[in-house]
């Protein structure tokens, strides 16, 4: 299925709010509208699915505790199929939920109760990051990177190992790997790896993505040779990269 987002370049950014508590849903949507966004309220996962058939939003705000679905499944689906921004907004503040949400590709995670202005700031940060990445992809004619017998296809997010093994990376992992492969053998700080100039609230997300990439690329992920940690500075991708 092909879901290219259709939106006028100058139009307001469209955000779907998946939240089963009507008061919170109204509060979130109302805050977004107040700050110039278009917001669509979805009281359950079925309503979200119906809206997604009409239009792919720029970002979805997803509550994890839903009457008709596990919010984690929704996050996974949004990331894998649509690649739109995802902000988890939930009453569940467990570290394991946070890590799992970010592993599944959510861009950020907020725990209720929330401060409306902070929500808006995080939404803006995610949208900026996504737009920058889209711009970066358009500036890059190269499609496939080869390094040390590996191949990464930027369009399909697939990674092929020298032994023939193949993975489909999450959108977040693919963005991070692309940053590494565009600038090999250079130290990249965490902000560069997120593709965002602003200080990211996603520090934990950076670690999660790094470790997921290492598990695929490194023969010994505990002792990485390819994605190296440069203490106090960032990370460095060691190796020759050829884009074709
Ligand atoms: Ca709920």
Short mmCIF file of C-alpha atoms and ligand atoms in Angstrom, two decimals:
data_model
loop_
_atom_site.label_atom_id
_atom_site.label_comp_id
_atom_site.label_asym_id
_atom_site.label_seq_id
_atom_site.Cartn_x
_atom_site.Cartn_y
_atom_site.Cartn_z
CA UNK A 1 0.00 0.00 0.00
CA UNK A 2 1.31 3.40 -0.92
CA UNK A 3 0.56 6.18 1.58
CA UNK A 4 2.19 9.34 0.37
CA UNK A 5 1.02 12.14 2.62
CA UNK A 6 -0.93 14.71 0.67
CA UNK A 7 -0.88 18.18 2.12
CA UNK A 8 -0.46 21.69 0.81
CA UNK A 9 3.09 22.89 1.58
CA UNK A 10 1.84 25.93 3.51
CA UNK A 11 -1.13 24.23 5.18
CA UNK A 12 -1.34 23.60 8.90
CA UNK A 13 0.27 20.40 10.09
CA UNK A 14 -2.29 17.70 10.70
CA UNK A 15 -2.20 15.72 13.93
CA UNK A 16 -4.37 12.77 14.91
CA UNK A 17 -5.04 12.40 18.62
CA UNK A 18 -5.79 8.82 19.66
CA UNK A 19 -7.13 9.03 23.21
CA UNK A 20 -10.14 7.31 24.77
CA UNK A 21 -10.61 9.77 27.63
CA UNK A 22 -12.87 12.41 26.03
CA UNK A 23 -11.76 15.22 28.33
CA UNK A 24 -8.06 14.61 27.65
CA UNK A 25 -8.71 14.14 23.95
CA UNK A 26 -10.48 17.51 23.79
CA UNK A 27 -7.77 19.19 25.84
CA UNK A 28 -4.98 17.88 23.58
CA UNK A 29 -6.82 18.67 20.36
CA UNK A 30 -7.87 22.09 21.64
CA UNK A 31 -4.29 22.94 22.62
CA UNK A 32 -3.00 21.92 19.21
CA UNK A 33 -5.62 23.99 17.39
CA UNK A 34 -4.81 26.96 19.61
CA UNK A 35 -1.21 26.71 18.44
CA UNK A 36 -2.08 26.58 14.77
CA UNK A 37 -2.29 22.84 14.10
CA UNK A 38 -5.14 20.91 12.62
CA UNK A 39 -6.24 18.22 15.09
CA UNK A 40 -8.48 15.21 14.55
CA UNK A 41 -9.88 13.46 17.64
CA UNK A 42 -9.93 9.65 17.51
CA UNK A 43 -11.57 8.03 20.56
CA UNK A 44 -10.32 4.53 19.70
CA UNK A 45 -8.04 2.62 17.36
CA UNK A 46 -10.86 1.86 14.93
CA UNK A 47 -11.56 5.57 14.52
CA UNK A 48 -7.86 6.19 13.91
CA UNK A 49 -7.77 3.49 11.24
CA UNK A 50 -10.75 5.08 9.49
CA UNK A 51 -9.04 8.48 9.52
CA UNK A 52 -5.80 7.00 8.20
CA UNK A 53 -7.64 5.76 5.14
CA UNK A 54 -8.63 9.34 4.40
CA UNK A 55 -5.29 10.98 5.02
CA UNK A 56 -1.87 10.34 6.51
CA UNK A 57 -1.24 12.96 9.20
CA UNK A 58 2.10 14.58 9.94
CA UNK A 59 2.04 13.15 13.44
CA UNK A 60 -0.06 10.91 15.68
CA UNK A 61 -0.36 11.33 19.44
CA UNK A 62 -1.06 7.88 20.83
CA UNK A 63 -2.41 6.86 24.23
CA UNK A 64 -1.21 3.37 25.19
CA UNK A 65 -4.26 2.27 27.21
CA UNK A 66 -7.09 1.92 24.68
CA UNK A 67 -10.43 0.12 24.77
CA UNK A 68 -10.01 -1.71 21.47
CA UNK A 69 -6.26 -2.14 20.93
CA UNK A 70 -2.86 -2.15 22.56
CA UNK A 71 -1.36 1.28 21.90
CA UNK A 72 2.03 -0.38 21.32
CA UNK A 73 0.58 -2.26 18.35
CA UNK A 74 -0.76 1.01 17.00
CA UNK A 75 2.67 2.63 17.36
CA UNK A 76 4.35 -0.28 15.62
CA UNK A 77 1.85 -0.15 12.78
CA UNK A 78 2.12 3.61 12.31
CA UNK A 79 5.88 3.47 12.16
CA UNK A 80 6.21 0.43 9.96
CA UNK A 81 3.56 1.35 7.41
CA UNK A 82 3.30 5.11 7.35
CA UNK A 83 6.47 6.59 8.82
CA UNK A 84 4.62 9.59 10.28
CA UNK A 85 5.73 11.15 13.55
CA UNK A 86 4.54 9.38 16.70
CA UNK A 87 4.31 10.87 20.18
CA UNK A 88 3.17 8.54 22.94
CA UNK A 89 1.08 10.30 25.59
CA UNK A 90 0.15 7.95 28.37
CA UNK A 91 -0.56 7.46 32.01
CA UNK A 92 1.89 4.56 32.02
CA UNK A 93 5.20 5.91 33.18
CA UNK A 94 7.14 2.67 33.46
CA UNK A 95 10.65 2.72 32.06
CA UNK A 96 9.95 -0.53 30.22
CA UNK A 97 7.01 1.11 28.40
CA UNK A 98 9.10 4.12 27.55
CA UNK A 99 11.91 2.00 26.12
CA UNK A 100 9.54 -0.29 24.26
CA UNK A 101 7.67 2.66 22.75
CA UNK A 102 10.89 4.21 21.52
CA UNK A 103 12.15 0.87 20.25
CA UNK A 104 8.99 0.51 18.21
CA UNK A 105 9.83 3.79 16.56
CA UNK A 106 7.93 6.42 18.54
CA UNK A 107 9.67 9.79 18.32
CA UNK A 108 8.96 10.83 21.88
CA UNK A 109 7.12 9.81 25.03
CA UNK A 110 5.18 11.95 27.52
CA UNK A 111 3.51 10.87 30.73
CA UNK A 112 0.20 12.35 31.93
CA UNK A 113 -0.51 14.76 33.45
CA UNK A 114 1.19 16.97 30.91
CA UNK A 115 1.82 20.65 30.47
CA UNK A 116 0.11 21.78 27.22
CA UNK A 117 2.99 24.04 26.21
CA UNK A 118 5.49 21.26 26.67
CA UNK A 119 3.33 19.01 24.51
CA UNK A 120 3.32 21.64 21.77
CA UNK A 121 7.09 22.11 22.05
CA UNK A 122 7.65 18.38 21.66
CA UNK A 123 5.25 18.15 18.74
CA UNK A 124 7.09 20.97 16.98
CA UNK A 125 10.43 19.33 17.66
CA UNK A 126 9.29 16.04 16.11
CA UNK A 127 7.85 17.79 13.06
CA UNK A 128 11.03 19.79 12.52
CA UNK A 129 13.09 16.63 12.74
CA UNK A 130 10.88 14.81 10.25
CA UNK A 131 10.87 17.68 7.81
CA UNK A 132 14.61 18.02 8.01
CA UNK A 133 15.03 14.33 7.33
CA UNK A 134 12.68 14.49 4.36
CA UNK A 135 14.67 17.45 3.03
CA UNK A 136 17.93 15.56 3.59
CA UNK A 137 16.60 12.58 1.66
CA UNK A 138 15.59 14.79 -1.25
CA UNK A 139 19.06 16.32 -1.33
CA UNK A 140 20.63 12.90 -1.54
CA UNK A 141 20.47 11.35 -4.99
CA UNK A 142 22.31 8.29 -3.79
CA UNK A 143 20.03 5.38 -2.91
CA UNK A 144 22.24 2.52 -1.79
CA UNK A 145 25.22 2.50 0.54
CA UNK A 146 27.83 -0.27 0.48
CA UNK A 147 30.26 -0.80 3.31
CA UNK A 148 32.39 -3.80 4.24
CA UNK A 149 30.24 -6.25 2.29
CA UNK A 150 27.03 -4.75 3.69
CA UNK A 151 24.35 -2.98 1.67
CA UNK A 152 21.75 -0.49 2.89
CA UNK A 153 18.88 0.58 0.63
CA UNK A 154 17.66 4.00 1.75
CA UNK A 155 14.32 3.83 -0.05
CA UNK A 156 13.17 0.55 1.43
CA UNK A 157 15.09 0.77 4.74
CA UNK A 158 16.52 -2.70 4.11
CA UNK A 159 19.90 -3.78 5.36
CA UNK A 160 21.70 -6.75 3.78
CA UNK A 161 24.50 -8.51 5.64
CA UNK A 162 27.49 -10.05 3.85
CA UNK A 163 26.14 -13.51 4.78
CA UNK A 164 22.85 -12.81 3.01
CA UNK A 165 20.81 -12.01 6.12
CA UNK A 166 18.36 -9.17 5.62
CA UNK A 167 16.53 -6.74 7.94
CA UNK A 168 13.93 -4.05 7.47
CA UNK A 169 14.92 -1.22 9.77
CA UNK A 170 12.44 0.98 11.61
CA UNK A 171 12.20 4.51 10.23
CA UNK A 172 14.18 5.81 13.21
CA UNK A 173 16.98 3.27 12.80
CA UNK A 174 17.14 3.94 9.07
CA UNK A 175 17.41 7.69 9.64
CA UNK A 176 20.21 7.17 12.11
CA UNK A 177 22.10 4.73 9.90
CA UNK A 178 21.75 7.16 6.99
CA UNK A 179 23.34 9.90 9.12
CA UNK A 180 26.26 7.60 9.89
CA UNK A 181 26.69 6.46 6.30
CA UNK A 182 26.61 10.00 4.92
CA UNK A 183 29.49 10.98 7.23
CA UNK A 184 31.63 7.96 7.96
CA UNK A 185 34.76 8.20 10.12
CA UNK A 186 33.58 11.42 11.69
CA UNK A 187 32.35 11.98 15.20
CA UNK A 188 28.64 12.72 15.23
CA UNK A 189 27.01 14.04 18.35
CA UNK A 190 23.62 12.89 19.51
CA UNK A 191 21.79 15.86 18.03
CA UNK A 192 23.26 15.16 14.61
CA UNK A 193 22.19 11.55 14.89
CA UNK A 194 18.63 12.62 15.70
CA UNK A 195 18.68 14.94 12.71
CA UNK A 196 17.67 17.84 14.92
CA UNK A 197 19.56 20.93 15.88
CA UNK A 198 17.51 21.45 19.02
CA UNK A 199 18.40 19.65 22.18
CA UNK A 200 16.39 16.52 21.86
CA UNK A 201 14.26 15.11 24.62
CA UNK A 202 15.05 11.76 23.06
CA UNK A 203 18.33 10.93 24.64
CA UNK A 204 17.14 7.48 25.57
CA UNK A 205 15.86 6.95 22.03
CA UNK A 206 19.34 7.59 20.67
CA UNK A 207 20.77 4.85 22.89
CA UNK A 208 18.04 2.43 21.92
CA UNK A 209 18.59 2.96 18.20
CA UNK A 210 22.35 2.71 18.53
CA UNK A 211 22.05 -0.58 20.34
CA UNK A 212 19.60 -1.94 17.80
CA UNK A 213 21.90 -1.03 14.93
CA UNK A 214 24.85 -2.56 16.74
CA UNK A 215 23.01 -5.82 17.29
CA UNK A 216 22.71 -6.12 13.52
CA UNK A 217 26.04 -4.69 12.37
CA UNK A 218 28.49 -5.84 15.02
CA UNK A 219 29.75 -9.36 15.43
CA UNK A 220 30.24 -8.51 19.11
CA UNK A 221 27.74 -5.76 20.03
CA UNK A 222 29.32 -5.42 23.49
CA UNK A 223 32.61 -4.55 21.86
CA UNK A 224 31.59 -2.53 18.81
CA UNK A 225 34.05 -1.97 15.99
CA UNK A 226 31.77 -0.29 13.46
CA UNK A 227 29.57 2.10 15.47
CA UNK A 228 32.05 3.29 18.05
CA UNK A 229 31.37 5.34 21.14
CA UNK A 230 33.59 8.38 21.47
CA UNK A 231 33.22 9.17 25.15
CA UNK A 232 32.04 12.68 25.86
CA UNK A 233 31.67 13.47 22.14
CA UNK A 234 29.29 11.10 20.40
CA UNK A 235 29.57 8.21 17.98
CA UNK A 236 31.62 7.39 14.94
CA UNK A 237 30.93 5.03 12.08
CA UNK A 238 34.24 3.35 11.18
CA UNK A 239 34.59 2.12 7.64
CA UNK A 240 34.61 3.03 3.97
CA UNK A 241 31.18 3.80 2.54
CA UNK A 242 30.29 3.93 -1.14
CA UNK A 243 26.94 5.41 -2.22
CA UNK A 244 25.53 4.36 -5.58
CA1 LIG B 1 -6.53 5.56 27.92
#
